[in-house]
């Protein structure tokens, strides 16, 4: 299942996580959220990002 999860933290940080996407699909899934939220402060990729049939995630932090 593919989905995008958003977590709003008390310090104003918003974490956007794409689940079930491979490679560039992670960035394509989070791009509309990134544009809506503004400047991306940090982007990180889990090791599964490069996998083919695993739970793939990309996470951005935005303040």
PDB file of C-alpha atoms in Angstrom:
ATOM      1  CA  UNK A   1       0.000   0.000   0.000  1.00  0.00           C
ATOM      2  CA  UNK A   2       1.293   3.467  -0.910  1.00  0.00           C
ATOM      3  CA  UNK A   3       0.622   6.424   1.357  1.00  0.00           C
ATOM      4  CA  UNK A   4       2.014   9.726   2.593  1.00  0.00           C
ATOM      5  CA  UNK A   5       2.051  10.309   6.345  1.00  0.00           C
ATOM      6  CA  UNK A   6       2.390  13.738   7.966  1.00  0.00           C
ATOM      7  CA  UNK A   7       3.472  14.257  11.576  1.00  0.00           C
ATOM      8  CA  UNK A   8       3.125  17.701  13.192  1.00  0.00           C
ATOM      9  CA  UNK A   9       5.499  18.097  16.128  1.00  0.00           C
ATOM     10  CA  UNK A  10       5.101  20.526  19.047  1.00  0.00           C
ATOM     11  CA  UNK A  11       8.239  22.466  18.019  1.00  0.00           C
ATOM     12  CA  UNK A  12       6.673  23.385  14.650  1.00  0.00           C
ATOM     13  CA  UNK A  13       8.509  20.739  12.663  1.00  0.00           C
ATOM     14  CA  UNK A  14       6.438  18.846  10.101  1.00  0.00           C
ATOM     15  CA  UNK A  15       7.654  15.406   9.037  1.00  0.00           C
ATOM     16  CA  UNK A  16       6.355  14.058   5.733  1.00  0.00           C
ATOM     17  CA  UNK A  17       6.974  10.375   5.072  1.00  0.00           C
ATOM     18  CA  UNK A  18       6.257   8.471   1.853  1.00  0.00           C
ATOM     19  CA  UNK A  19       5.582   4.772   2.457  1.00  0.00           C
ATOM     20  CA  UNK A  20       5.540   2.095  -0.242  1.00  0.00           C
ATOM     21  CA  UNK A  21       7.391   4.054  -2.922  1.00  0.00           C
ATOM     22  CA  UNK A  22      10.687   3.173  -4.648  1.00  0.00           C
ATOM     23  CA  UNK A  23      13.471   5.596  -5.538  1.00  0.00           C
ATOM     24  CA  UNK A  24      12.320   8.852  -7.117  1.00  0.00           C
ATOM     25  CA  UNK A  25       8.701   7.887  -6.427  1.00  0.00           C
ATOM     26  CA  UNK A  26       9.306   8.931  -2.808  1.00  0.00           C
ATOM     27  CA  UNK A  27      10.213  12.457  -3.828  1.00  0.00           C
ATOM     28  CA  UNK A  28       7.329  12.664  -6.303  1.00  0.00           C
ATOM     29  CA  UNK A  29       4.901  11.615  -3.553  1.00  0.00           C
ATOM     30  CA  UNK A  30       6.132  14.210  -1.039  1.00  0.00           C
ATOM     31  CA  UNK A  31       6.679  17.078  -3.508  1.00  0.00           C
ATOM     32  CA  UNK A  32       3.150  18.588  -3.286  1.00  0.00           C
ATOM     33  CA  UNK A  33       3.409  18.609   0.524  1.00  0.00           C
ATOM     34  CA  UNK A  34       6.871  20.168   0.418  1.00  0.00           C
ATOM     35  CA  UNK A  35       5.640  22.970  -1.849  1.00  0.00           C
ATOM     36  CA  UNK A  36       2.627  23.596   0.378  1.00  0.00           C
ATOM     37  CA  UNK A  37       4.665  23.665   3.580  1.00  0.00           C
ATOM     38  CA  UNK A  38       7.519  25.802   2.287  1.00  0.00           C
ATOM     39  CA  UNK A  39      11.266  25.372   2.696  1.00  0.00           C
ATOM     40  CA  UNK A  40      12.614  21.847   3.227  1.00  0.00           C
ATOM     41  CA  UNK A  41      15.100  22.005   6.072  1.00  0.00           C
ATOM     42  CA  UNK A  42      16.317  18.409   5.928  1.00  0.00           C
ATOM     43  CA  UNK A  43      15.711  15.343   3.765  1.00  0.00           C
ATOM     44  CA  UNK A  44      16.752  11.824   4.675  1.00  0.00           C
ATOM     45  CA  UNK A  45      16.278   8.412   3.112  1.00  0.00           C
ATOM     46  CA  UNK A  46      16.068   5.079   4.858  1.00  0.00           C
ATOM     47  CA  UNK A  47      18.107   2.168   3.503  1.00  0.00           C
ATOM     48  CA  UNK A  48      14.924   0.690   2.008  1.00  0.00           C
ATOM     49  CA  UNK A  49      14.784   3.657  -0.416  1.00  0.00           C
ATOM     50  CA  UNK A  50      16.925   1.657  -2.856  1.00  0.00           C
ATOM     51  CA  UNK A  51      14.970  -1.606  -2.462  1.00  0.00           C
ATOM     52  CA  UNK A  52      12.503  -3.044  -4.926  1.00  0.00           C
ATOM     53  CA  UNK A  53       9.802  -4.828  -2.942  1.00  0.00           C
ATOM     54  CA  UNK A  54      10.229  -3.520   0.572  1.00  0.00           C
ATOM     55  CA  UNK A  55       8.636  -0.761   2.615  1.00  0.00           C
ATOM     56  CA  UNK A  56      10.346   2.318   1.204  1.00  0.00           C
ATOM     57  CA  UNK A  57      10.297   5.654   2.944  1.00  0.00           C
ATOM     58  CA  UNK A  58      11.573   9.157   2.446  1.00  0.00           C
ATOM     59  CA  UNK A  59      11.282  11.751   5.141  1.00  0.00           C
ATOM     60  CA  UNK A  60      11.553  15.534   5.065  1.00  0.00           C
ATOM     61  CA  UNK A  61      11.567  17.981   7.922  1.00  0.00           C
ATOM     62  CA  UNK A  62      10.073  21.388   7.429  1.00  0.00           C
ATOM     63  CA  UNK A  63       9.750  24.342   9.810  1.00  0.00           C
TER      64      UNK A  63
END
